[in-house]
Short mmCIF file of C-alpha atoms in Angstrom, two decimals:
data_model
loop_
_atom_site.label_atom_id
_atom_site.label_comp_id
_atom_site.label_asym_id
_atom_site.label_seq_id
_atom_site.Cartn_x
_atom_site.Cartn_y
_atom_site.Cartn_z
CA UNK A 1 -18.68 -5.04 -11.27
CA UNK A 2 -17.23 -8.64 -11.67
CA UNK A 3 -19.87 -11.18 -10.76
CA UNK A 4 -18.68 -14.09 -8.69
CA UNK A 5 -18.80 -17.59 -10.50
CA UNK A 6 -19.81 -20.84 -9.54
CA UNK A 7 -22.58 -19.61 -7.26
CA UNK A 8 -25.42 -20.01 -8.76
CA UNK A 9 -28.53 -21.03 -6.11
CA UNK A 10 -25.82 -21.13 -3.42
CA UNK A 11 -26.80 -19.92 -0.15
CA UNK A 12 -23.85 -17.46 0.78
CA UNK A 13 -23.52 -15.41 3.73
CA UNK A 14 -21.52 -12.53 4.09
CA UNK A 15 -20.14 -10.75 7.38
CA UNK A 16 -19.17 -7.20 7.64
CA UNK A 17 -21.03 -4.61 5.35
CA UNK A 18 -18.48 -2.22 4.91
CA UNK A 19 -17.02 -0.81 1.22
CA UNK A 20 -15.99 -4.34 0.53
CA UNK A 21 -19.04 -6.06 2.25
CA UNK A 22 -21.14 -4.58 0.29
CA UNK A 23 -19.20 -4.57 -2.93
CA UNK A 24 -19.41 -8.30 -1.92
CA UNK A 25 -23.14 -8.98 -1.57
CA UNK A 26 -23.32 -7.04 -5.23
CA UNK A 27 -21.33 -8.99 -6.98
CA UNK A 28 -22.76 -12.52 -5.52
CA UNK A 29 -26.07 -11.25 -6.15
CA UNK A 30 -25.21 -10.61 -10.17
CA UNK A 31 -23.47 -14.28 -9.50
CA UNK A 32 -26.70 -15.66 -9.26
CA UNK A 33 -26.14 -16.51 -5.50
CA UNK A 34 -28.62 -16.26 -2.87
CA UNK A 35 -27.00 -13.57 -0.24
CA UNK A 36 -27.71 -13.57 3.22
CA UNK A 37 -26.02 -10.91 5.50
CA UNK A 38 -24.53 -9.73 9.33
CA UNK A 39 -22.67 -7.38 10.67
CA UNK A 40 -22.14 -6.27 14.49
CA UNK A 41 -23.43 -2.73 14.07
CA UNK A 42 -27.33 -2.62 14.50
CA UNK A 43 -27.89 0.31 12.95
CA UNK A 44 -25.90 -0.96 9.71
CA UNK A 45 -27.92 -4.57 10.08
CA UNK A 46 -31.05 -1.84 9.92
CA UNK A 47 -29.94 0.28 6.39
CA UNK A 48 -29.05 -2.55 4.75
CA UNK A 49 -32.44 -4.48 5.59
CA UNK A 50 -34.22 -1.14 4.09
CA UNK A 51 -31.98 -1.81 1.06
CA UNK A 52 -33.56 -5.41 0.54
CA UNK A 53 -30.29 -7.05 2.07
CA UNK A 54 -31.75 -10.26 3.52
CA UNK A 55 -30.30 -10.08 7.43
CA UNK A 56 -30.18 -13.18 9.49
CA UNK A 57 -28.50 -13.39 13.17
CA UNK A 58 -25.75 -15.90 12.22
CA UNK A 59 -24.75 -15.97 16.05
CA UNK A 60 -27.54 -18.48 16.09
CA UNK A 61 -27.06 -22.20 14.76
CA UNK A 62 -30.91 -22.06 13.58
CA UNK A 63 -29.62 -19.78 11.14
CA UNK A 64 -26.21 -21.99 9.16
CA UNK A 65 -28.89 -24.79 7.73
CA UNK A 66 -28.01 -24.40 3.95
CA UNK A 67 -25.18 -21.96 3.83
CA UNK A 68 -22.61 -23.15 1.57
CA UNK A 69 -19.69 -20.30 2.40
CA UNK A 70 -19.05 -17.21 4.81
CA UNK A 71 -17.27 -14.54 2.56
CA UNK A 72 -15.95 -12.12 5.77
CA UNK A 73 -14.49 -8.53 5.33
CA UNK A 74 -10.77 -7.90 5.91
CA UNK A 75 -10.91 -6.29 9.26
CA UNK A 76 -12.61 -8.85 10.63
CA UNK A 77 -9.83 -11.11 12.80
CA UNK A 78 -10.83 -14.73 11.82
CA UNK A 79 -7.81 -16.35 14.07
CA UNK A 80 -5.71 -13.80 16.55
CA UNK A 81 -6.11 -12.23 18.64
CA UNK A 82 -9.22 -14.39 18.49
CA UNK A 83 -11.36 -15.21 15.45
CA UNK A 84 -15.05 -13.49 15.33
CA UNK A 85 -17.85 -15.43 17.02
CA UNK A 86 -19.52 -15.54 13.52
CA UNK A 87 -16.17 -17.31 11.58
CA UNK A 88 -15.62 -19.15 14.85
CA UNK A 89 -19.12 -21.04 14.45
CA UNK A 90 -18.57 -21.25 10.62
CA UNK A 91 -15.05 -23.59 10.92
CA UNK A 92 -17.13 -25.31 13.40
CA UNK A 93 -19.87 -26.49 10.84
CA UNK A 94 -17.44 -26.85 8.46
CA UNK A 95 -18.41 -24.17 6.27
CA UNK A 96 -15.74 -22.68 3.89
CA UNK A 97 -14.83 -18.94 4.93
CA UNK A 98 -13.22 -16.63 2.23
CA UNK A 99 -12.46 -12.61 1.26
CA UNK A 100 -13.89 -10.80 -1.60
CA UNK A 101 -9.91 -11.03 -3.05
CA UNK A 102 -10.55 -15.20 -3.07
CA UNK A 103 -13.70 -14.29 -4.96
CA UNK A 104 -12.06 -12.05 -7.71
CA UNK A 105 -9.11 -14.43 -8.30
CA UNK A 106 -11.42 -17.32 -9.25
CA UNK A 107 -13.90 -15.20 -10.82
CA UNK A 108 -12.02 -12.60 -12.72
CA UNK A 109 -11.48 -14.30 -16.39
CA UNK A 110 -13.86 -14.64 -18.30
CA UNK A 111 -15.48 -16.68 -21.71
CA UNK A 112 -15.34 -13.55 -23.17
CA UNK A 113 -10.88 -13.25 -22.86
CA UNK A 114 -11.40 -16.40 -25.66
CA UNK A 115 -12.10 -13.40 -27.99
CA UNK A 116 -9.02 -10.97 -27.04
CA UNK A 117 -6.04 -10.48 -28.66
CA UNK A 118 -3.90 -10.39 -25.08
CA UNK A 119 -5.27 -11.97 -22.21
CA UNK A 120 -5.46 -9.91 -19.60
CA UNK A 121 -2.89 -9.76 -16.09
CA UNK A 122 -3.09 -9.54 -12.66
CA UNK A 123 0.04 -7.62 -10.80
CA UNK A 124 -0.34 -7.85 -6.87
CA UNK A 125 1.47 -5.96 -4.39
CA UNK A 126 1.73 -6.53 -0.79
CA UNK A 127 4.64 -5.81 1.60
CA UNK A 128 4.80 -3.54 4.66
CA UNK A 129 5.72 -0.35 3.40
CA UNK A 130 5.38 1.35 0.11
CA UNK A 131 2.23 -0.48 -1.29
CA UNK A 132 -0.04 1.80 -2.01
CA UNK A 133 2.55 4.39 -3.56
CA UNK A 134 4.30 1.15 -5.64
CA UNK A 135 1.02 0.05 -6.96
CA UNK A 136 -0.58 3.81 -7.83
CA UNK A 137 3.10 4.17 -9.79
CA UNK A 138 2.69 0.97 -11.51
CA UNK A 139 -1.01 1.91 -12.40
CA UNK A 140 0.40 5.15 -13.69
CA UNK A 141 3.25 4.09 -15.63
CA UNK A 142 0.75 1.39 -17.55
CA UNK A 143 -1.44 4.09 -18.33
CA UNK A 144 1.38 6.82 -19.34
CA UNK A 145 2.60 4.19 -21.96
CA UNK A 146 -1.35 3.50 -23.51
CA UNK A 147 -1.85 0.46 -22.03
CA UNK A 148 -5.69 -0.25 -19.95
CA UNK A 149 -5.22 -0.67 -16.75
CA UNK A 150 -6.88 -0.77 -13.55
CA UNK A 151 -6.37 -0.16 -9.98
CA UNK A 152 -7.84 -1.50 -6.73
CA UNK A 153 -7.79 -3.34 -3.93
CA UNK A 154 -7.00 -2.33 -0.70
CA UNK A 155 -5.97 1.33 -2.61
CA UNK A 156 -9.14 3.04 -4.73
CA UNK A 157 -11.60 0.68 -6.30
CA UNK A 158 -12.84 -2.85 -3.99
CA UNK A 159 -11.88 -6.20 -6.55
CA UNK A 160 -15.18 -7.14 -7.18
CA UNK A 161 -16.33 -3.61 -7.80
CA UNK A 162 -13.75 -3.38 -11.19
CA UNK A 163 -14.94 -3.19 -14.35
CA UNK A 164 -14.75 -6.66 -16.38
CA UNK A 165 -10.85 -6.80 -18.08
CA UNK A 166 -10.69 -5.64 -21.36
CA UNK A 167 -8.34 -6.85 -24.18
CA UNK A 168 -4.56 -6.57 -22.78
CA UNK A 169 -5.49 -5.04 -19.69
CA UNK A 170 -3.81 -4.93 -16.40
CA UNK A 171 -5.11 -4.87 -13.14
CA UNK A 172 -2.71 -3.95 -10.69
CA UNK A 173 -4.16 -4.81 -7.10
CA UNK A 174 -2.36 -3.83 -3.14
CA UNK A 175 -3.24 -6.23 -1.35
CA UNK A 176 -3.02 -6.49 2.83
CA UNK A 177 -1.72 -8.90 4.98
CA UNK A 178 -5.28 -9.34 6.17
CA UNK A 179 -6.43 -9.95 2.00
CA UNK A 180 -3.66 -12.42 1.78
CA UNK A 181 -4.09 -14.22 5.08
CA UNK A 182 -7.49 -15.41 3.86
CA UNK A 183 -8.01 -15.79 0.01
CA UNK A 184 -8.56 -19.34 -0.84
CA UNK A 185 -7.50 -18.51 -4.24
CA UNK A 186 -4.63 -16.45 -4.81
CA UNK A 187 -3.43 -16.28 -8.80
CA UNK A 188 -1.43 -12.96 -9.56
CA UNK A 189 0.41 -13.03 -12.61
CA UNK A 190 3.06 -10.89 -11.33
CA UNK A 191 3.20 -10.42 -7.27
CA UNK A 192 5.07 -8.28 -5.87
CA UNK A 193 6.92 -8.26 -2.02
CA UNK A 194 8.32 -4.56 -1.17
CA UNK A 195 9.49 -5.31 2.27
CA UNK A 196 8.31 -6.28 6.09
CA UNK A 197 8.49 -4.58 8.61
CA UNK A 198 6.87 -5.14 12.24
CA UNK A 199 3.20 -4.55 12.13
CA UNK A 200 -0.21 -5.90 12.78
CA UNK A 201 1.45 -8.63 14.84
CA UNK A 202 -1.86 -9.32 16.96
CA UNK A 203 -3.55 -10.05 14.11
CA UNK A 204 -1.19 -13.11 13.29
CA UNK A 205 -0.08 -13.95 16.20
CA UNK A 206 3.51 -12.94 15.91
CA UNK A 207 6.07 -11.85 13.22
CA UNK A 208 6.19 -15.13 11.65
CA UNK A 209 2.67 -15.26 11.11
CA UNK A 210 2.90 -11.95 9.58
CA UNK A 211 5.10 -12.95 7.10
CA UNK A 212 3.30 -16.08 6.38
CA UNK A 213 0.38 -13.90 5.33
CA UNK A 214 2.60 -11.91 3.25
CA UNK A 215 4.12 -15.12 1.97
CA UNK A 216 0.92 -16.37 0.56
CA UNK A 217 0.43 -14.88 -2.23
CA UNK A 218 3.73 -16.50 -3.89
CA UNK A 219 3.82 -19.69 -2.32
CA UNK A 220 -0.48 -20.44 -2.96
CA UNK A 221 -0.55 -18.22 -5.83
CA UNK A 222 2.73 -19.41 -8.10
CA UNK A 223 2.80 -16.22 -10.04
CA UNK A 224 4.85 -16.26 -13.48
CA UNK A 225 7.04 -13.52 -11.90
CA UNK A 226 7.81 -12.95 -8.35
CA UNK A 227 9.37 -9.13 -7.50
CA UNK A 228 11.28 -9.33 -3.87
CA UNK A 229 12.35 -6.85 -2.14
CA UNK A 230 15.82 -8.47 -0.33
CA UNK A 231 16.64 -5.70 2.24
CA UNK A 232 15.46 -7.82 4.73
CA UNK A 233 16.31 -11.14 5.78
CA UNK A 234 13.03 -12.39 4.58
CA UNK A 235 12.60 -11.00 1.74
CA UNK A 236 15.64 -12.93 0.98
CA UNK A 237 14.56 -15.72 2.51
CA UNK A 238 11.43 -16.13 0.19
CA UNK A 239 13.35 -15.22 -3.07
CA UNK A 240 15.47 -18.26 -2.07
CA UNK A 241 12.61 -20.31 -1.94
CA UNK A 242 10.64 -19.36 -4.83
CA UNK A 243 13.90 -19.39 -7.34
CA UNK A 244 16.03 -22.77 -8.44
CA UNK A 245 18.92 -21.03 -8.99
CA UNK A 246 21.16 -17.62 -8.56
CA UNK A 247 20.01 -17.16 -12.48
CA UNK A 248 16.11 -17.80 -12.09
CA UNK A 249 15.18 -14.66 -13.85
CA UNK A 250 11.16 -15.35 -12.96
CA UNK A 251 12.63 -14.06 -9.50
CA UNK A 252 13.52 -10.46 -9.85
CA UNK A 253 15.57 -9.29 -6.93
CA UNK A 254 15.19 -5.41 -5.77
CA UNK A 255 17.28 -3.12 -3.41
CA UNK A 256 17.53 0.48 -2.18
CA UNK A 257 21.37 0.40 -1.10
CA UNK A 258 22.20 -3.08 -2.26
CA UNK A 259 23.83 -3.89 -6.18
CA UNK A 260 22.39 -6.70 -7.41
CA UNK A 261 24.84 -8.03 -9.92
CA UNK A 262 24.91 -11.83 -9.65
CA UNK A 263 21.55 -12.63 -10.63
CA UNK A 264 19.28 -13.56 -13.60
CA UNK A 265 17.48 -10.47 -12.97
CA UNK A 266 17.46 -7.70 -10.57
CA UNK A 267 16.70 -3.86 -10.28
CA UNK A 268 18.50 -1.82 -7.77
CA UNK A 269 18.99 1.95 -7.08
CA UNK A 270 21.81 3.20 -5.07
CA UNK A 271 23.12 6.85 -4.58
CA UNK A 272 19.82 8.14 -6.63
CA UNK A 273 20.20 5.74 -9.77
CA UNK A 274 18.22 3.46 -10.56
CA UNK A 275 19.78 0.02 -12.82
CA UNK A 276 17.92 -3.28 -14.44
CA UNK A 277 20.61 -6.24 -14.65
CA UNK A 278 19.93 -9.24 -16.68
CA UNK A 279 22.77 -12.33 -16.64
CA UNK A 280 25.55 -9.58 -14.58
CA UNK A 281 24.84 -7.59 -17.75
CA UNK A 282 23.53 -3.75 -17.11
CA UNK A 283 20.90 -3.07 -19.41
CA UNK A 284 19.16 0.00 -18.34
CA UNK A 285 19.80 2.67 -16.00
CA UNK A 286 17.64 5.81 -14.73
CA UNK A 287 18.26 9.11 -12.79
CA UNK A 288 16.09 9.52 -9.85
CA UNK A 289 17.64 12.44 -8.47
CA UNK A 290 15.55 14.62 -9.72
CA UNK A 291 12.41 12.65 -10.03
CA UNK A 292 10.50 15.25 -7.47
CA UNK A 293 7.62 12.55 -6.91
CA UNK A 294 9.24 9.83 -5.65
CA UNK A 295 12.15 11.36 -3.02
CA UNK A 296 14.19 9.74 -0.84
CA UNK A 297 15.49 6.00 -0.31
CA UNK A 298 12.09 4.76 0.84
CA UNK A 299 11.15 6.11 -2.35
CA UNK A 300 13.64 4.40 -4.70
CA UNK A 301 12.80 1.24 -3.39
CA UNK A 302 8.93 1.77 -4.56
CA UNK A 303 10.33 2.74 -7.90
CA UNK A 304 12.73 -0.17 -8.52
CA UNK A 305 9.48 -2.32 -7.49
CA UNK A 306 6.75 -0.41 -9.74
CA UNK A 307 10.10 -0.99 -12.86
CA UNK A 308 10.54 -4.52 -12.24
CA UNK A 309 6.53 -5.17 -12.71
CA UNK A 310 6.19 -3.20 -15.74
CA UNK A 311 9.15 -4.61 -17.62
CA UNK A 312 7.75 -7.62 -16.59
CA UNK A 313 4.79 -6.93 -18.86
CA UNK A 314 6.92 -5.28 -21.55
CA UNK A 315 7.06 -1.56 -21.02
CA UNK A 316 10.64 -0.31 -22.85
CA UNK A 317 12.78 1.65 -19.80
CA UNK A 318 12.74 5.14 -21.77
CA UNK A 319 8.67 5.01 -21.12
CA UNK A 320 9.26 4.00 -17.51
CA UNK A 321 11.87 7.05 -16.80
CA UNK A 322 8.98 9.35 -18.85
CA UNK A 323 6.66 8.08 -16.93
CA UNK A 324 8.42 8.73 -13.27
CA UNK A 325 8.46 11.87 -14.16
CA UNK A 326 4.94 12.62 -14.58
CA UNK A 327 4.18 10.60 -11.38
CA UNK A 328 2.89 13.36 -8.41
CA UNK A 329 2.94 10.65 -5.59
CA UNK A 330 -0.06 9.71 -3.20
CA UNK A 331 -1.30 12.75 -1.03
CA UNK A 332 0.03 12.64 2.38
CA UNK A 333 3.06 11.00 1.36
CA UNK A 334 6.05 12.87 0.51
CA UNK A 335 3.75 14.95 -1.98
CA UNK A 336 5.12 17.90 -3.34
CA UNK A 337 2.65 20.67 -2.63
CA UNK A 338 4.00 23.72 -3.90
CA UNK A 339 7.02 25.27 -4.48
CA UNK A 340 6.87 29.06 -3.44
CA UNK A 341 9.61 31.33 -3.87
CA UNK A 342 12.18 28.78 -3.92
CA UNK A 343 10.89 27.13 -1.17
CA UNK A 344 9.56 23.37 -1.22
CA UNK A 345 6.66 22.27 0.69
CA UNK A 346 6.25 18.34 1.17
CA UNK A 347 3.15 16.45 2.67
CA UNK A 348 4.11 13.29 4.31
CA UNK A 349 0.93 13.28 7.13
CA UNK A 350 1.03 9.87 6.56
CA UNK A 351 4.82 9.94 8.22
CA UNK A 352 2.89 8.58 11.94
CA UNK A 353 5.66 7.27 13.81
CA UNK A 354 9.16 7.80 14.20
CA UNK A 355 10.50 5.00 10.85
CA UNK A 356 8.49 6.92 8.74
CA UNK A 357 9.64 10.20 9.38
CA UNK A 358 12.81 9.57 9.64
CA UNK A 359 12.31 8.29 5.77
CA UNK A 360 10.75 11.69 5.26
CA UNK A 361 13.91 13.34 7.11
CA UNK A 362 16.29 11.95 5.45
CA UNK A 363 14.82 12.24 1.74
CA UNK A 364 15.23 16.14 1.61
CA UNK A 365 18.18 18.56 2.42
CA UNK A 366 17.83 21.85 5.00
CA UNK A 367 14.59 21.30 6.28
CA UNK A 368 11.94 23.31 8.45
CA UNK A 369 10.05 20.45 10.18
CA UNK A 370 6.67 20.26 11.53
CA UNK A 371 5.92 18.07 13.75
CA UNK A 372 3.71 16.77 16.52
CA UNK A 373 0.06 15.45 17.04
CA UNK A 374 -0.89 12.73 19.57
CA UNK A 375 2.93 10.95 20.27
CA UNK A 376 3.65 7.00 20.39
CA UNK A 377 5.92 5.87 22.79
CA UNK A 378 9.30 7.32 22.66
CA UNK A 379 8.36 10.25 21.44
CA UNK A 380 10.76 11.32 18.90
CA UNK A 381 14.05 10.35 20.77
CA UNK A 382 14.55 7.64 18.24
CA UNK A 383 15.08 10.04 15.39
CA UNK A 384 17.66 12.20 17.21
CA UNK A 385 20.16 10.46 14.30
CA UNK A 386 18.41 11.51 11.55
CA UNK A 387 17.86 15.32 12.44
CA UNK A 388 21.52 16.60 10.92
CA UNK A 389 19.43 18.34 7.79
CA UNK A 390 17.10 19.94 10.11
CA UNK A 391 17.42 23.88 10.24
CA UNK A 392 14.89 24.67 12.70
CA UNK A 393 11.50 22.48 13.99
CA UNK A 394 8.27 23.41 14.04
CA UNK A 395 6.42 21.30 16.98
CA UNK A 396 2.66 21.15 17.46
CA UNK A 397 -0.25 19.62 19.09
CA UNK A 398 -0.85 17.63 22.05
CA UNK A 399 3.07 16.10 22.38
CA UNK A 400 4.89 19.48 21.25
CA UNK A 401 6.04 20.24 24.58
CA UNK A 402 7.35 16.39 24.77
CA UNK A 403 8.89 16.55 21.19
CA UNK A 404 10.64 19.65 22.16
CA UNK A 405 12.47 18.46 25.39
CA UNK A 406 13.86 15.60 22.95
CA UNK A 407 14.66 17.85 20.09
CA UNK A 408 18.31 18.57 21.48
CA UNK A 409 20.51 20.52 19.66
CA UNK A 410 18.25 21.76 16.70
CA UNK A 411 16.06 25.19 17.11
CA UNK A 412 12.29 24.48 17.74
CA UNK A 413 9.73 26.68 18.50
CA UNK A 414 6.61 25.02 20.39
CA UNK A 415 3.32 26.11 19.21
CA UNK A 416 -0.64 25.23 19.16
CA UNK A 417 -1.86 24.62 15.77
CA UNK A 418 -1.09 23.68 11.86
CA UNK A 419 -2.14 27.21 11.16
CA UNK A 420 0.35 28.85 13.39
CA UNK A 421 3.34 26.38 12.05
CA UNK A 422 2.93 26.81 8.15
CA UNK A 423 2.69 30.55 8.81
CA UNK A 424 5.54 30.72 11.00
CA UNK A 425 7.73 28.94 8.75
CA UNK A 426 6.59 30.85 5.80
CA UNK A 427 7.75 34.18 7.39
CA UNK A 428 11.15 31.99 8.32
CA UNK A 429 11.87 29.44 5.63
CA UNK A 430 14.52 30.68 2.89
CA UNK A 431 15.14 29.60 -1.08
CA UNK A 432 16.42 26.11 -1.25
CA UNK A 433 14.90 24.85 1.85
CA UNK A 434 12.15 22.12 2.30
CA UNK A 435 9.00 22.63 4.73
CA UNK A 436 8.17 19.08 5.78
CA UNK A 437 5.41 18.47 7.57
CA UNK A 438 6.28 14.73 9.01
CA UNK A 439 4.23 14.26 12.57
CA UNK A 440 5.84 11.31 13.86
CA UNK A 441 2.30 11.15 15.87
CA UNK A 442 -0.97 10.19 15.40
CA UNK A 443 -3.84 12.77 14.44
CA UNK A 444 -6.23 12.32 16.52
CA UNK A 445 -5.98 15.40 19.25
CA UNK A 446 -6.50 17.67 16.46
CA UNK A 447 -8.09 16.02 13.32
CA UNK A 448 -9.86 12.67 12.90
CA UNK A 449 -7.58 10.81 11.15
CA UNK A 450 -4.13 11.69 9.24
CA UNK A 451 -5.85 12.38 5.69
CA UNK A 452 -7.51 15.53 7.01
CA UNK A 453 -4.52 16.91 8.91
CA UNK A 454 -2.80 16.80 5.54
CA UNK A 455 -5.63 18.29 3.39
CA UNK A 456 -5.32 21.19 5.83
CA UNK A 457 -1.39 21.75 5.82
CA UNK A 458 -2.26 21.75 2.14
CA UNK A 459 -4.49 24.03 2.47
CA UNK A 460 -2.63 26.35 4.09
CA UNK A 461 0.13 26.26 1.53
CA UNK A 462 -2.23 26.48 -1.46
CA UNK A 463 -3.82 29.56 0.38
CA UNK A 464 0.28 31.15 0.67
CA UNK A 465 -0.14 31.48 -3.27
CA UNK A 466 -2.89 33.46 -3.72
#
């Protein structure tokens, strides 16, 4: 646990006692802080009065006399659509309202780092797509080359439930839109942008306020290095901003497509290699082709990220490229479950609408596809350009039927369950072909959320082996 400074005899109040809430309440506690505590759900206002939380209703005004800050979970809209009655009432007393990630930034060194060797560091990620797997790659490569590290954040471990740093380490941190939006401090050494892409645009009222939130942690946090992903107009936009010339090399530009040859530093992969360019100079250059962990463009991108951060903190290329390697991926996105017979079998239940499976699709070659769940809008007639490697479909659950009248040219077989597709393609699928299970739908008529529909595709496959 970190304990949160400068709160000693301070009234604070927390709202939402969820992983982080409580994480929260923990660490203020240990800060010397007096903690007071809501949340919406009675029953969870009941538990954590019979675990000595001290609940007050701070719907009431009766209640604020005294409180010094509102720390509020990340779920927990504090603006758009509309901001909570509870964070409402606090910006109308005045009362500061932060996140646990505000919290760790200003509480996270130490008197002790005056004793290390190497002072610890902070790399954040954030971005639309490809968090999670650049930051668990990053985490991985650090601890591949015998470096201590850490992980957390809105992947793994909560912030404030991290050990304290230790000499040299490196805590590598994904952080959400919603962490960003609200930290009042922000102070990565090395942040990260992968990309944006539209999402959670209710929550900030639009796609510019969405970016802003994204935006944040560079602009408020001024970290040493910035790593942009400039695919997208604004990812370009903000490497513009943060860099005073072409040659700024404490802006490292990355690509999946793009080279990258003008400026002081960039990292780019294109047509499965990966390069580092310093000054127009090539310095480095890595084969991702058959890096079985990290397939596909999508993919690439995430990797020329998770390089950029560690070279940023001094880890020679050759340990990188050992380190991809050894990297299995997240579950649930384009994991590698087995290969049987010759035949691949990828995991990419995460894949719930239509751009990320056509990522999936067009990672691998001669593909059996499952598909189906409950469908979003569209169905799958959106990926009708991105179905040429397809040898035959596999569609299930409540939008099969649906999926199958837009499946045009390729064969499909409609069917109930993940039980009858897996076997069905295991009696069909040849050597050299991919089984990719990539819904393009939610989870929901069949499994409770998209972690268990994968676990049981696994599952299935494991159970093919034995």
């Amino acid at each position: 646990m970190i304990p949160v400074q400068g709160v000693e005899n301070q009234t604070i109040a927390v709202l939402g006692l969820g992983r982080s809430g409580r994480a929260t309440v923990a660490a203020l506690a240990a800060g010397g802080a007096n903690v007071v505590v809501w949340d919406d759900g009675a029953d969870t206002r009941e538990e954590a009065a019979q675990e000595g939380m001290k609940v007050v209703d701070l719907t009431r005004d009766a209640h604020w006399d005294g409180i010094s800050a509102l720390i509020t979970s990340p779920g927990i809209p504090h603006l758009y659509p509309r901001p909570h009655p509870v964070i409402a009432k606090a910006c109308e007393l005045g009362v500061p309202v932060d996140n646990d990630i505000g919290l760790f930034f200003r509480s996270f060194a130490s008197r002790e780092w005056e004793d290390f060797d190497t002072a610890p560091r902070v790399i954040a990620v954030t971005g639309s797509n490809g968090k999670s797997t650049t930051t668990a790659l990053i985490h991985h490569i650090l601890r591949e080359s015998g470096r201590p590290t850490q992980m957390g954040g809105n992947i793994g471990t909560g912030v404030l439930s991290l050990d304290p740093a230790h000499d040299g380490e490196v805590v590598v941190l994904e952080l959400s839109s919603y962490q960003t939006d609200l930290a009042r401090a922000l102070t990565p050494d090395i942040a990260v942008f992968t990309n944006l892409s539209p999402d959670h645009l209710d929550r900030h009222g639009g796609p510019g306020g969405y970016f802003a939130a994204k935006r944040r942690l560079f602009a408020e946090g001024g970290p040493d290095r910035a790593i942009i992903g400039v695919d997208e107009p604004e990812g370009r936009y903000l490497a513009g901003q943060l860099a005073m010339a072409p040659q700024d090399d404490r802006v490292i530009r990355i690509s999946s497509g793009q080279k990258l040859e003008r400026f002081g530093w960039s990292v780019f992969a294109r047509k499965g290699f990966l390069s580092e360019y310093r000054k127009g100079r090539q310095i480095a250059s890595i084969d991702l082709r058959e890096v079985t962990g990290l397939p596909g463009e999508h993919n690439h991108q995430n990797a020329a990220a998770a390089y950029a951060a560690v070279r940023a903190v001094n880890i020679p290329p050759r340990e990188i490229e050992r380190a991809f390697h050894s990297f299995q991926g997240l579950p649930h996105r384009s994991q590698t479950v087995a290969e049987i017979d010759g035949i691949r079998w990828v995991n990419d239940s995460k894949a719930t609408n239509v751009d990320a499976a056509a990522k999936a699709l067009t990672a691998f070659k001669r593909i059996r596809w499952i598909a189906g769940g409950m469908g979003k809008d569209g169905g799958i007639e959106a990926l009708s350009p991105y179905l040429d490697e397809v040898v035959k479909a596999y569609f299930i659950g409540h939008s099969a039927r649906d999926f199958a009248l837009q499946a045009g040219r390729i064969p499909h077989d409609v069917l109930g369950t993940m039980d009858e597709a897996v076997a069905r393609a295991a009696a069909e699928a040849q050597p050299g072909e991919t089984v990719l299970l990539a819904p393009a739908a939610a989870s929901f008529d069949q499994y409770p959320n998209f972690e268990k529909r994968g676990e049981h595709f696994t599952a299935l496959v494991l159970a093919l082996t034995s």
